[in-house]
Coordinates of C-alpha atoms and ligand atoms in Angstrom, one line a residue:
M1 CA -17.9 -27.5 4.9
S2 CA -14.6 -25.8 5.8
K3 CA -12.8 -26.5 9.0
Y4 CA -11.2 -23.7 11.0
I5 CA -7.7 -23.3 12.5
F6 CA -6.9 -20.3 14.7
V7 CA -3.3 -19.3 15.3
T8 CA -2.7 -17.1 18.3
G9 CA 0.5 -15.8 19.9
G10 CA 1.7 -15.5 23.4
V11 CA 4.6 -14.2 25.6
T12 CA 5.9 -11.7 23.0
S13 CA 5.3 -10.4 19.6
S14 CA 7.6 -11.1 16.6
L15 CA 7.6 -14.9 17.1
G16 CA 6.8 -15.5 13.5
K17 CA 3.1 -16.4 13.8
G18 CA 2.6 -15.6 10.1
I19 CA 5.4 -18.0 9.1
I20 CA 4.0 -20.8 11.3
A21 CA 0.5 -20.3 9.9
A22 CA 1.8 -20.2 6.4
S23 CA 4.0 -23.3 7.0
L24 CA 1.1 -25.2 8.4
A25 CA -1.0 -24.1 5.4
K26 CA 1.7 -25.2 3.0
L27 CA 1.9 -28.7 4.5
L28 CA -1.9 -29.1 4.4
Q29 CA -1.9 -27.9 0.8
A30 CA 1.0 -30.3 0.0
R31 CA -1.2 -33.1 1.3
G32 CA -3.9 -32.3 -1.2
L33 CA -6.2 -30.0 0.8
S34 CA -7.4 -26.7 -0.4
V35 CA -6.4 -24.1 2.2
T36 CA -6.5 -20.3 2.6
I37 CA -5.2 -18.0 5.3
Q38 CA -6.5 -14.8 6.7
K39 CA -5.1 -12.3 9.2
L40 CA -7.2 -10.5 11.8
D41 CA -5.4 -7.4 13.2
P42 CA -6.5 -5.8 16.4
Y43 CA -5.5 -2.2 15.6
I44 CA -8.0 0.5 14.7
N45 CA -6.7 1.7 11.3
V46 CA -9.3 0.4 8.8
D47 CA -6.3 -1.0 6.9
P48 CA -2.5 -0.7 7.1
G49 CA -2.4 1.6 4.0
T50 CA -2.2 4.7 6.2
L51 CA 0.6 3.4 8.4
N52 CA 4.2 4.5 8.0
P53 CA 6.4 1.5 7.0
Y54 CA 8.5 2.2 10.2
E55 CA 5.4 1.4 12.2
H56 CA 4.2 -1.8 10.6
G57 CA 6.5 -2.8 7.8
E58 CA 5.4 -3.0 4.2
C59 CA 1.9 -2.7 3.0
F60 CA 1.0 -5.7 0.9
V61 CA -1.4 -5.1 -2.0
T62 CA -3.7 -7.9 -3.2
E63 CA -5.0 -8.4 -6.7
D64 CA -8.3 -6.8 -5.8
G65 CA -6.6 -3.7 -4.6
A66 CA -6.7 -4.2 -0.8
E67 CA -3.9 -2.6 1.3
T68 CA -3.1 -5.3 3.7
D69 CA -0.7 -6.7 6.4
L70 CA 2.7 -8.0 5.2
D71 CA 1.8 -11.5 6.5
L72 CA -0.5 -11.8 3.5
G73 CA 2.7 -11.6 1.4
H74 CA 4.0 -14.7 3.2
Y75 CA 0.8 -16.5 2.6
E76 CA 0.9 -15.8 -1.1
R77 CA 4.6 -16.7 -1.4
F78 CA 4.2 -20.0 0.5
L79 CA 0.9 -21.1 -1.0
N80 CA 1.2 -19.7 -4.5
I81 CA -2.4 -18.4 -4.2
H82 CA -4.0 -15.0 -4.4
T83 CA -5.5 -13.5 -1.3
S84 CA -8.0 -10.7 -1.3
Q85 CA -9.7 -8.0 0.7
A86 CA -11.5 -10.7 2.7
N87 CA -8.2 -12.1 3.9
N88 CA -7.3 -9.2 6.1
V89 CA -9.6 -7.6 8.6
T90 CA -8.8 -5.1 11.3
T91 CA -10.6 -3.9 14.4
G92 CA -11.1 -0.6 12.5
R93 CA -13.0 -2.4 9.7
I94 CA -15.1 -4.4 12.2
Y95 CA -16.2 -1.2 14.0
Q96 CA -16.7 0.6 10.8
T97 CA -19.1 -2.1 9.6
V98 CA -21.0 -2.2 12.9
I99 CA -21.2 1.6 13.2
N100 CA -22.5 1.9 9.6
K101 CA -25.1 -0.8 10.3
E102 CA -26.1 1.1 13.5
R103 CA -26.6 4.3 11.4
E104 CA -28.7 2.4 8.9
G105 CA -30.9 1.3 11.7
A106 CA -30.0 -2.4 11.7
Y107 CA -30.0 -2.6 15.4
L108 CA -32.9 -0.2 16.1
G109 CA -33.9 -0.2 19.8
K110 CA -30.8 -2.1 20.9
T111 CA -27.7 -1.0 22.8
V112 CA -24.8 -1.8 20.5
Q113 CA -22.0 -3.5 22.5
V114 CA -18.7 -5.3 22.1
I115 CA -20.5 -8.5 23.0
P116 CA -22.5 -9.5 21.0
H117 CA -22.3 -7.0 18.2
I118 CA -18.6 -6.6 17.7
T119 CA -17.8 -10.2 18.4
D120 CA -20.6 -11.3 16.0
E121 CA -19.1 -9.2 13.3
I122 CA -15.6 -10.7 14.0
K123 CA -17.2 -14.2 13.9
R124 CA -18.9 -13.4 10.6
R125 CA -15.5 -12.3 9.1
M126 CA -13.8 -15.4 10.5
L127 CA -16.3 -17.7 8.8
L128 CA -16.7 -15.7 5.5
L129 CA -14.0 -17.4 3.4
G130 CA -15.2 -20.8 4.5
E131 CA -18.6 -20.0 3.3
E132 CA -17.3 -19.7 -0.3
G133 CA -17.3 -23.5 -0.3
K134 CA -13.8 -23.6 -2.0
Y135 CA -11.7 -24.4 1.0
D136 CA -11.3 -27.5 3.2
I137 CA -9.4 -25.5 5.7
V138 CA -9.4 -21.8 6.6
I139 CA -6.5 -20.7 8.9
T140 CA -7.0 -17.4 10.8
E141 CA -4.0 -15.7 12.3
I142 CA -4.9 -13.4 15.1
G143 CA -2.5 -10.5 15.2
G144 CA -1.0 -9.2 18.5
T145 CA -0.2 -11.1 21.7
V146 CA -2.7 -12.8 24.0
G147 CA -3.2 -10.5 27.0
D148 CA -3.3 -7.3 24.9
I149 CA -6.5 -5.4 25.7
E150 CA -7.2 -4.9 22.0
S151 CA -7.0 -8.7 21.3
L152 CA -9.7 -9.6 23.8
P153 CA -12.8 -9.4 21.4
F154 CA -11.0 -11.6 18.9
I155 CA -10.1 -14.2 21.6
E156 CA -13.7 -14.1 22.8
A157 CA -14.9 -14.7 19.2
V158 CA -12.6 -17.7 19.0
R159 CA -14.1 -19.0 22.3
Q160 CA -17.6 -18.7 21.0
L161 CA -16.8 -20.4 17.8
Q162 CA -14.9 -23.2 19.6
W163 CA -18.1 -23.7 21.7
E164 CA -20.5 -23.5 18.7
M165 CA -18.6 -25.9 16.4
P166 CA -18.1 -29.6 16.7
D167 CA -14.6 -30.3 18.3
E168 CA -13.3 -31.7 15.0
D169 CA -14.1 -28.5 13.0
C170 CA -12.2 -26.0 15.0
L171 CA -8.7 -25.9 16.4
V172 CA -6.5 -23.4 18.2
V173 CA -2.8 -23.4 17.7
H174 CA -0.9 -21.2 20.2
L175 CA 2.6 -20.0 19.4
T176 CA 4.8 -19.2 22.4
L177 CA 8.4 -18.6 23.3
I178 CA 10.6 -20.9 25.4
P179 CA 13.5 -18.6 26.4
Y180 CA 16.9 -19.9 27.1
L181 CA 18.5 -18.4 30.2
K182 CA 22.2 -18.4 29.8
A183 CA 23.0 -18.0 33.5
A184 CA 20.9 -21.0 34.4
K185 CA 21.8 -22.8 31.2
E186 CA 18.2 -23.8 31.0
L187 CA 15.2 -23.4 28.7
K188 CA 12.3 -21.9 30.7
T189 CA 8.6 -23.0 30.3
K190 CA 7.0 -20.6 32.8
P191 CA 6.2 -17.8 30.3
T192 CA 4.4 -20.4 28.1
Q193 CA 2.5 -21.8 31.1
H194 CA 1.4 -18.3 32.0
S195 CA 0.4 -17.5 28.4
V196 CA -1.7 -20.6 28.2
K197 CA -3.3 -19.8 31.6
L198 CA -4.2 -16.4 30.3
M199 CA -5.9 -18.0 27.3
S200 CA -7.8 -20.3 29.6
E201 CA -8.9 -17.4 31.7
N202 CA -10.5 -16.1 28.6
G203 CA -12.2 -19.4 27.9
V204 CA -10.0 -20.6 25.1
H205 CA -7.9 -23.7 25.5
P206 CA -5.2 -24.2 22.9
D207 CA -5.2 -27.6 21.2
I208 CA -1.6 -27.4 20.0
I209 CA 1.3 -25.5 21.4
V210 CA 4.1 -24.4 19.1
C211 CA 7.2 -23.5 21.0
R212 CA 9.6 -21.1 19.4
T213 CA 13.1 -21.9 20.8
E214 CA 16.8 -21.3 20.2
R215 CA 17.6 -24.8 21.5
P216 CA 16.1 -28.3 21.0
L217 CA 13.3 -29.2 23.5
T218 CA 14.2 -32.4 25.4
T219 CA 11.5 -35.0 26.0
D220 CA 11.3 -34.1 29.6
L221 CA 10.7 -30.5 28.7
R222 CA 8.0 -31.4 26.2
K223 CA 6.3 -33.5 28.9
K224 CA 6.4 -30.7 31.3
I225 CA 4.9 -28.3 28.8
A226 CA 2.3 -30.9 27.8
Q227 CA 1.3 -31.6 31.4
F228 CA 1.2 -28.0 32.6
C229 CA -0.6 -26.7 29.5
N230 CA -3.0 -29.6 29.5
V231 CA -2.3 -30.9 26.0
K232 CA -1.1 -34.3 24.8
L233 CA 2.6 -34.8 24.1
D234 CA 2.3 -34.9 20.3
S235 CA 0.6 -31.5 20.6
V236 CA 3.8 -29.8 21.8
I237 CA 5.7 -28.8 18.7
E238 CA 9.2 -27.5 18.6
A239 CA 9.9 -24.5 16.4
M240 CA 13.6 -24.0 16.4
D241 CA 15.2 -21.0 14.8
A242 CA 15.7 -21.7 11.1
S243 CA 18.3 -20.4 8.7
T244 CA 15.6 -19.3 6.3
I245 CA 11.8 -19.0 6.7
Y246 CA 11.4 -21.4 3.8
E247 CA 12.8 -24.2 5.9
V248 CA 10.1 -23.9 8.5
P249 CA 7.5 -26.0 6.6
L250 CA 10.0 -28.9 6.6
K251 CA 10.8 -28.4 10.3
M252 CA 7.0 -28.5 11.0
L253 CA 6.7 -31.6 8.9
Q254 CA 9.5 -33.3 10.9
E255 CA 7.7 -32.3 14.1
G256 CA 4.4 -33.8 12.8
L257 CA 2.4 -30.6 13.2
D258 CA 0.3 -31.3 10.1
I259 CA -0.4 -34.9 11.2
T260 CA -1.5 -33.8 14.7
V261 CA -3.8 -31.2 13.1
L262 CA -5.3 -33.7 10.6
K263 CA -5.9 -36.1 13.4
K264 CA -7.6 -33.5 15.6
L265 CA -9.7 -32.4 12.7
H266 CA -10.7 -36.0 11.9
I267 CA -9.4 -35.6 8.3
N268 CA -8.5 -39.1 6.9
G269 CA -7.2 -40.2 3.6
Y270 CA -4.8 -37.4 3.1
A271 CA -1.9 -37.8 0.6
A272 CA 1.8 -37.9 1.4
P273 CA 3.1 -34.3 1.2
E274 CA 4.1 -33.3 -2.3
L275 CA 6.9 -30.9 -1.7
T276 CA 9.2 -31.7 -4.6
K277 CA 9.3 -28.1 -6.0
W278 CA 9.7 -26.7 -2.5
K279 CA 12.6 -28.9 -1.7
A280 CA 14.3 -28.2 -5.0
F281 CA 14.0 -24.5 -4.4
L282 CA 15.4 -24.9 -0.9
D283 CA 18.4 -26.9 -2.2
K284 CA 19.2 -24.2 -4.6
L285 CA 18.8 -21.5 -1.9
K286 CA 21.1 -23.3 0.5
Y287 CA 23.8 -24.4 -1.9
P288 CA 24.3 -21.5 -4.3
S289 CA 27.1 -21.7 -6.8
G290 CA 27.8 -18.0 -7.2
K291 CA 27.0 -14.6 -5.6
V292 CA 25.9 -11.2 -6.6
T293 CA 25.8 -8.0 -4.6
I294 CA 22.7 -5.8 -5.1
G295 CA 22.3 -2.3 -3.7
L296 CA 18.9 -1.5 -2.3
I297 CA 18.5 2.2 -2.3
G298 CA 15.7 3.3 0.0
K299 CA 14.9 5.5 2.9
Y300 CA 13.2 2.9 5.2
I301 CA 16.3 0.6 5.3
E302 CA 16.5 0.6 9.2
L303 CA 13.5 -1.6 9.2
Q304 CA 13.9 -4.6 6.9
D305 CA 10.1 -5.4 7.0
A306 CA 9.6 -2.2 5.0
Y307 CA 10.9 -3.9 1.9
K308 CA 9.8 -7.5 2.8
S309 CA 8.4 -8.5 -0.6
I310 CA 11.4 -7.1 -2.5
L311 CA 13.8 -9.0 -0.2
E312 CA 11.8 -12.2 -0.6
S313 CA 11.6 -11.7 -4.4
F314 CA 15.4 -11.6 -4.4
V315 CA 15.5 -14.9 -2.5
H316 CA 13.3 -16.5 -5.1
A317 CA 15.2 -15.0 -8.0
G318 CA 18.6 -15.9 -6.5
A319 CA 17.6 -19.5 -6.1
M320 CA 16.3 -19.6 -9.7
N321 CA 19.8 -18.3 -10.8
E322 CA 21.5 -20.7 -8.3
C323 CA 23.3 -17.7 -6.8
K324 CA 23.3 -16.0 -3.5
V325 CA 21.9 -12.5 -3.5
Q326 CA 23.7 -10.3 -1.0
I327 CA 21.8 -7.1 -0.3
V328 CA 23.6 -3.9 0.6
N329 CA 21.2 -1.4 2.0
V330 CA 22.1 2.1 1.1
H331 CA 20.2 5.0 2.7
S332 CA 19.2 7.4 0.0
E333 CA 19.3 10.4 2.3
F334 CA 23.1 10.0 2.6
I335 CA 24.0 9.7 -1.1
D336 CA 25.3 12.8 -2.8
K337 CA 27.4 13.5 -5.9
T338 CA 30.7 13.4 -3.9
N339 CA 30.2 9.9 -2.4
V340 CA 28.0 8.1 -4.8
A341 CA 30.8 6.2 -6.5
E342 CA 32.2 5.1 -3.2
K343 CA 28.8 4.1 -1.7
L344 CA 27.8 2.1 -4.8
S345 CA 31.2 0.5 -5.4
G346 CA 31.3 -3.2 -5.5
L347 CA 27.7 -3.6 -6.6
D348 CA 26.5 -5.8 -9.4
G349 CA 23.1 -4.3 -9.6
L350 CA 21.0 -1.4 -8.2
L351 CA 17.4 -1.4 -7.1
V352 CA 15.8 1.9 -6.3
A353 CA 12.9 1.2 -4.0
P354 CA 9.3 2.5 -3.8
G355 CA 8.4 5.3 -1.5
F356 CA 6.5 8.5 -0.7
G357 CA 7.4 12.1 -0.1
Y358 CA 10.5 14.2 -0.8
R359 CA 12.9 12.8 1.8
G360 CA 15.7 10.9 0.2
V361 CA 14.7 11.5 -3.4
D362 CA 17.9 13.4 -4.4
G363 CA 20.0 10.5 -3.4
K364 CA 17.9 8.2 -5.4
I365 CA 18.2 10.4 -8.5
I366 CA 22.0 10.5 -8.1
A367 CA 22.1 6.7 -7.7
V368 CA 20.1 6.2 -10.9
Q369 CA 22.6 8.4 -12.8
H370 CA 25.5 6.4 -11.5
A371 CA 23.8 3.1 -12.7
R372 CA 22.9 4.6 -16.1
E373 CA 26.3 6.0 -16.8
N374 CA 28.3 3.0 -15.5
K375 CA 26.0 0.5 -17.3
L376 CA 25.3 -1.1 -13.9
P377 CA 22.1 -3.2 -14.1
F378 CA 19.3 -1.0 -12.8
F379 CA 15.8 -1.9 -11.6
G380 CA 13.4 0.9 -10.4
I381 CA 10.2 0.1 -8.7
C382 CA 7.3 2.7 -8.6
L383 CA 9.0 5.7 -7.0
G384 CA 12.3 4.2 -8.3
M385 CA 10.9 4.3 -11.8
Q386 CA 9.8 7.8 -11.4
M387 CA 13.3 8.8 -10.2
A388 CA 14.8 7.2 -13.3
A389 CA 12.5 9.3 -15.5
I390 CA 13.5 12.5 -13.6
E391 CA 17.2 11.7 -13.8
F392 CA 16.9 11.2 -17.6
A393 CA 15.0 14.4 -18.0
R394 CA 17.5 16.4 -16.1
N395 CA 20.7 14.9 -17.4
V396 CA 19.9 13.7 -20.9
L397 CA 17.0 15.8 -22.0
N398 CA 18.6 18.9 -20.3
L399 CA 15.3 19.8 -18.6
E400 CA 16.9 21.5 -15.7
G401 CA 14.9 21.1 -12.4
A402 CA 12.6 18.5 -13.9
H403 CA 10.7 16.8 -11.0
S404 CA 7.6 15.1 -9.8
T405 CA 4.8 17.4 -8.6
E406 CA 4.7 15.1 -5.5
M407 CA 8.0 16.6 -4.4
Q408 CA 7.9 20.0 -6.2
P409 CA 4.4 21.1 -7.2
D410 CA 5.6 24.2 -9.1
T411 CA 8.4 22.4 -11.1
K412 CA 8.9 23.9 -14.6
Y413 CA 9.1 20.4 -16.1
P414 CA 6.6 18.1 -14.3
V415 CA 7.7 14.8 -16.0
I416 CA 5.9 12.9 -13.2
D417 CA 2.5 14.3 -12.5
L418 CA -0.6 13.5 -10.4
M419 CA -2.9 11.1 -12.3
E420 CA -6.0 12.9 -13.6
D421 CA -8.4 10.9 -11.5
Q422 CA -6.3 11.6 -8.4
K423 CA -6.7 15.3 -8.7
K424 CA -10.0 15.5 -6.9
V425 CA -9.1 12.9 -4.3
T426 CA -8.6 14.3 -0.8
A427 CA -9.1 11.3 1.5
K428 CA -6.0 9.2 2.1
G429 CA -7.2 5.7 3.0
G430 CA -7.6 3.3 0.1
T431 CA -7.7 6.0 -2.6
M432 CA -4.5 5.3 -4.5
R433 CA -4.4 3.5 -7.8
L434 CA -4.5 0.0 -6.3
G435 CA -4.4 -3.6 -7.3
A436 CA -4.0 -5.4 -10.6
Y437 CA -4.1 -3.7 -14.0
P438 CA -3.1 -5.0 -17.4
C439 CA -0.1 -3.8 -19.2
A440 CA 0.6 -4.2 -23.0
I441 CA 4.2 -4.7 -23.8
K442 CA 6.0 -3.7 -27.0
E443 CA 7.5 -6.7 -28.7
D444 CA 10.9 -5.4 -29.4
S445 CA 11.9 -4.6 -25.8
L446 CA 13.7 -5.9 -22.8
A447 CA 10.4 -6.1 -21.0
Y448 CA 9.1 -8.5 -23.7
K449 CA 12.2 -10.6 -23.4
I450 CA 11.6 -10.8 -19.7
Y451 CA 7.9 -11.6 -19.7
G452 CA 7.8 -13.4 -23.1
Q453 CA 4.1 -12.3 -23.5
S454 CA 1.7 -9.4 -23.7
P455 CA -0.4 -8.2 -22.0
I456 CA 0.7 -8.9 -18.5
S457 CA -1.0 -8.0 -15.2
E458 CA 0.8 -6.5 -12.2
R459 CA -0.3 -4.8 -9.0
H460 CA -0.1 -1.1 -8.3
R461 CA 0.0 1.4 -5.4
H462 CA 0.6 5.0 -6.5
R463 CA -0.9 8.4 -7.2
W464 CA 1.6 9.9 -9.6
E465 CA 2.4 8.8 -13.2
F466 CA 4.8 9.4 -16.1
N467 CA 3.6 12.6 -17.9
N468 CA 2.9 11.5 -21.5
A469 CA 3.4 15.1 -22.7
Y470 CA 7.2 14.4 -22.5
L471 CA 7.1 10.9 -24.0
E472 CA 8.2 11.9 -27.5
K473 CA 11.3 13.7 -26.2
Y474 CA 12.2 10.6 -24.1
E475 CA 11.8 8.2 -26.9
A476 CA 13.8 10.3 -29.3
A477 CA 16.7 10.3 -26.8
G478 CA 16.7 6.5 -26.2
M479 CA 14.4 5.9 -23.2
M480 CA 11.3 4.0 -24.4
A481 CA 8.0 3.3 -22.8
S482 CA 7.9 -0.4 -23.4
G483 CA 4.8 -1.1 -21.4
K484 CA 1.5 0.9 -21.2
N485 CA -1.9 0.4 -19.8
P486 CA -4.0 -0.5 -22.9
A487 CA -7.0 1.5 -21.8
T488 CA -5.5 4.7 -20.6
G489 CA -2.0 4.8 -22.2
L490 CA -0.5 5.3 -18.8
V491 CA 3.2 4.4 -19.0
E492 CA 3.9 1.3 -16.9
I493 CA 7.4 0.4 -18.0
I494 CA 10.4 2.5 -19.1
E495 CA 13.7 1.1 -20.3
L496 CA 16.9 2.4 -21.9
K497 CA 17.9 1.1 -25.3
D498 CA 21.6 1.8 -24.9
H499 CA 22.2 -0.1 -21.6
P500 CA 22.6 -3.8 -20.8
F501 CA 19.8 -3.8 -18.2
F502 CA 17.9 -0.7 -17.2
I503 CA 14.2 -1.0 -16.4
G504 CA 11.8 1.0 -14.3
V505 CA 8.2 -0.1 -13.6
Q506 CA 5.3 1.9 -12.2
Y507 CA 3.8 -1.2 -10.6
H508 CA 5.1 -3.5 -7.8
P509 CA 6.3 -6.7 -9.3
E510 CA 7.6 -7.9 -5.9
L511 CA 4.0 -8.5 -4.8
K512 CA 3.6 -11.4 -7.2
S513 CA 6.8 -13.4 -6.6
T514 CA 6.3 -16.8 -5.0
V515 CA 8.6 -19.8 -4.3
E516 CA 7.0 -21.6 -7.2
N517 CA 6.7 -18.6 -9.6
P518 CA 9.6 -16.2 -9.1
Q519 CA 8.9 -12.9 -10.6
P520 CA 10.5 -12.6 -14.1
I521 CA 12.0 -9.1 -13.8
F522 CA 13.7 -10.1 -10.5
V523 CA 15.0 -13.3 -12.1
N524 CA 16.4 -11.5 -15.2
F525 CA 17.8 -8.6 -13.1
I526 CA 19.8 -11.2 -11.1
K527 CA 20.9 -12.8 -14.3
A528 CA 22.1 -9.4 -15.6
A529 CA 23.9 -8.8 -12.3
K530 CA 25.6 -12.1 -12.6
E531 CA 26.8 -11.2 -16.1
F532 CA 28.0 -7.8 -14.8
A533 CA 29.9 -9.5 -12.0
E534 CA 31.5 -12.0 -14.4
S535 CA 32.6 -9.2 -16.8
K536 CA 34.0 -7.3 -13.9
N537 CA 36.0 -10.4 -12.8
A538 CA 37.2 -11.0 -16.4
I539 CA 38.5 -7.4 -16.6
K540 CA 40.2 -7.9 -13.2
S541 CA 41.9 -11.1 -14.2
T542 CA 43.1 -9.7 -17.5
A543 CA 44.6 -6.7 -15.6
L544 CA 46.3 -9.1 -13.2
Q545 CA 47.7 -11.2 -16.0
S546 CA 49.1 -8.2 -17.7
E547 CA 50.7 -7.0 -14.4
A548 CA 52.3 -10.5 -14.1
I549 CA 53.7 -10.2 -17.6
Ligands
LIG1 N1 4.9 8.3 -4.2 C1 4.8 7.8 -5.6 C2 3.3 7.8 -6.1 O1 2.4 7.9 -5.2 C3 5.3 6.4 -5.7 C4 4.6 5.4 -4.8 C5 5.3 4.1 -4.6 O2 6.5 4.0 -4.8 N2 4.6 3.1 -4.2 O3 3.1 7.8 -7.2

């Protein structure tokens, strides 16, 4: 039998509920329990796949091809497990299920209502992962903030489950903010009191209150929160701002969050937390011995959440290389031939990001050319790989105006073209090539050096592909297709022979990087960037020496 923990948020959004949920899960896992996490989102999109990254950040794709909330990325990176379609449910999906059932006649004769039909479906989803019998604990993060109209059915479902289950099988952790008022020089507990009161009005009483704060909570303040929010003192947990999200599990350990949870759930005989690997990673992350500067070329750079998994993959790969990875965001819309050298100066590596649509692609193509010609380590992901193929076609194969039919449907040289099985697809939601596919890697290649095995499996999210009609021309000119889908021959990896590190992948390797298993292309890309930086420094110091002479 699984036990259930619900994580809700109050006062304001962006308090880091996903990180707190993932940290708690990490600690419970480190104590030997099997844990999974799911996210319930109150918006009406059936999944976040149709949302603009500016709206909701990156769309995280699971092994089974679900387009999900970016918090699932945190869950996978922290826990080193795979999540699935079942781990992310939205109001849209709940309603879709209920409405489909209504059409099938499942509720014949009945008025279909929010309570009980919608709440029953929410409850079914909340319990689903637990019914697999694999998990001791299922953590459910409820998206949004308590008090939002759209969160109400979810809070009501939690209330019903809390009532239905024995006390020791169900727990509510509420994350709130304790703001610091500079003028009064005081931390304020009132918003937390109000948020807990709001929960209570909806019938849910939080068992544990996690307080996000800039400053330490004094004992008096903790007592005040405990008394006014009607919880015991050890159920008030301080969550101070951390220098990295990967420190949060250790902060929660210090605060005893896991022990309080285990006590409340009547779980005895748990092990001491096994966090050796985690701590070793954190040590390397906090005390790097070198630094590299990587340019991230994208068009969503105003919102860092749009490239969340890429940024976190760099954190993992940097720690693995014991070096700090400094990211310089370069907006692709503002790169042109006249300023590219200046905009990309000082970089030790260049990553061209995934994306959709024509906006910003010219800048990406110019940036790739700069990396290719200057032997700057290059890594292209999905659209980034497609841009590398276009750049090579135009500037090396002399196919003037070569393009992707996504941006220019009537291009004379469609080196990137719509996948055959996408040609009849009109609906947008969940219809891309999604999820994990195998890729066979040629042995004599950079990709093989990186992965050390074949086939590999990586996750996808795209509609366009490399047009194999041009492959012979590419290979004759030095760009090889080092990875292909074994069943379809679809090109998954391209690389340049005559370059120290130039690789483009049609898939999204960033989706599989975790603290314990950093993604190998990222690790090797940072290694190549380190070597590039060292050779730059060597050239500089020789120049200085000769000046001195
Ligand atoms: N827009 C491109 C395609 O659909 C690339 C997608 C991506 O970068 N994820 O093929």
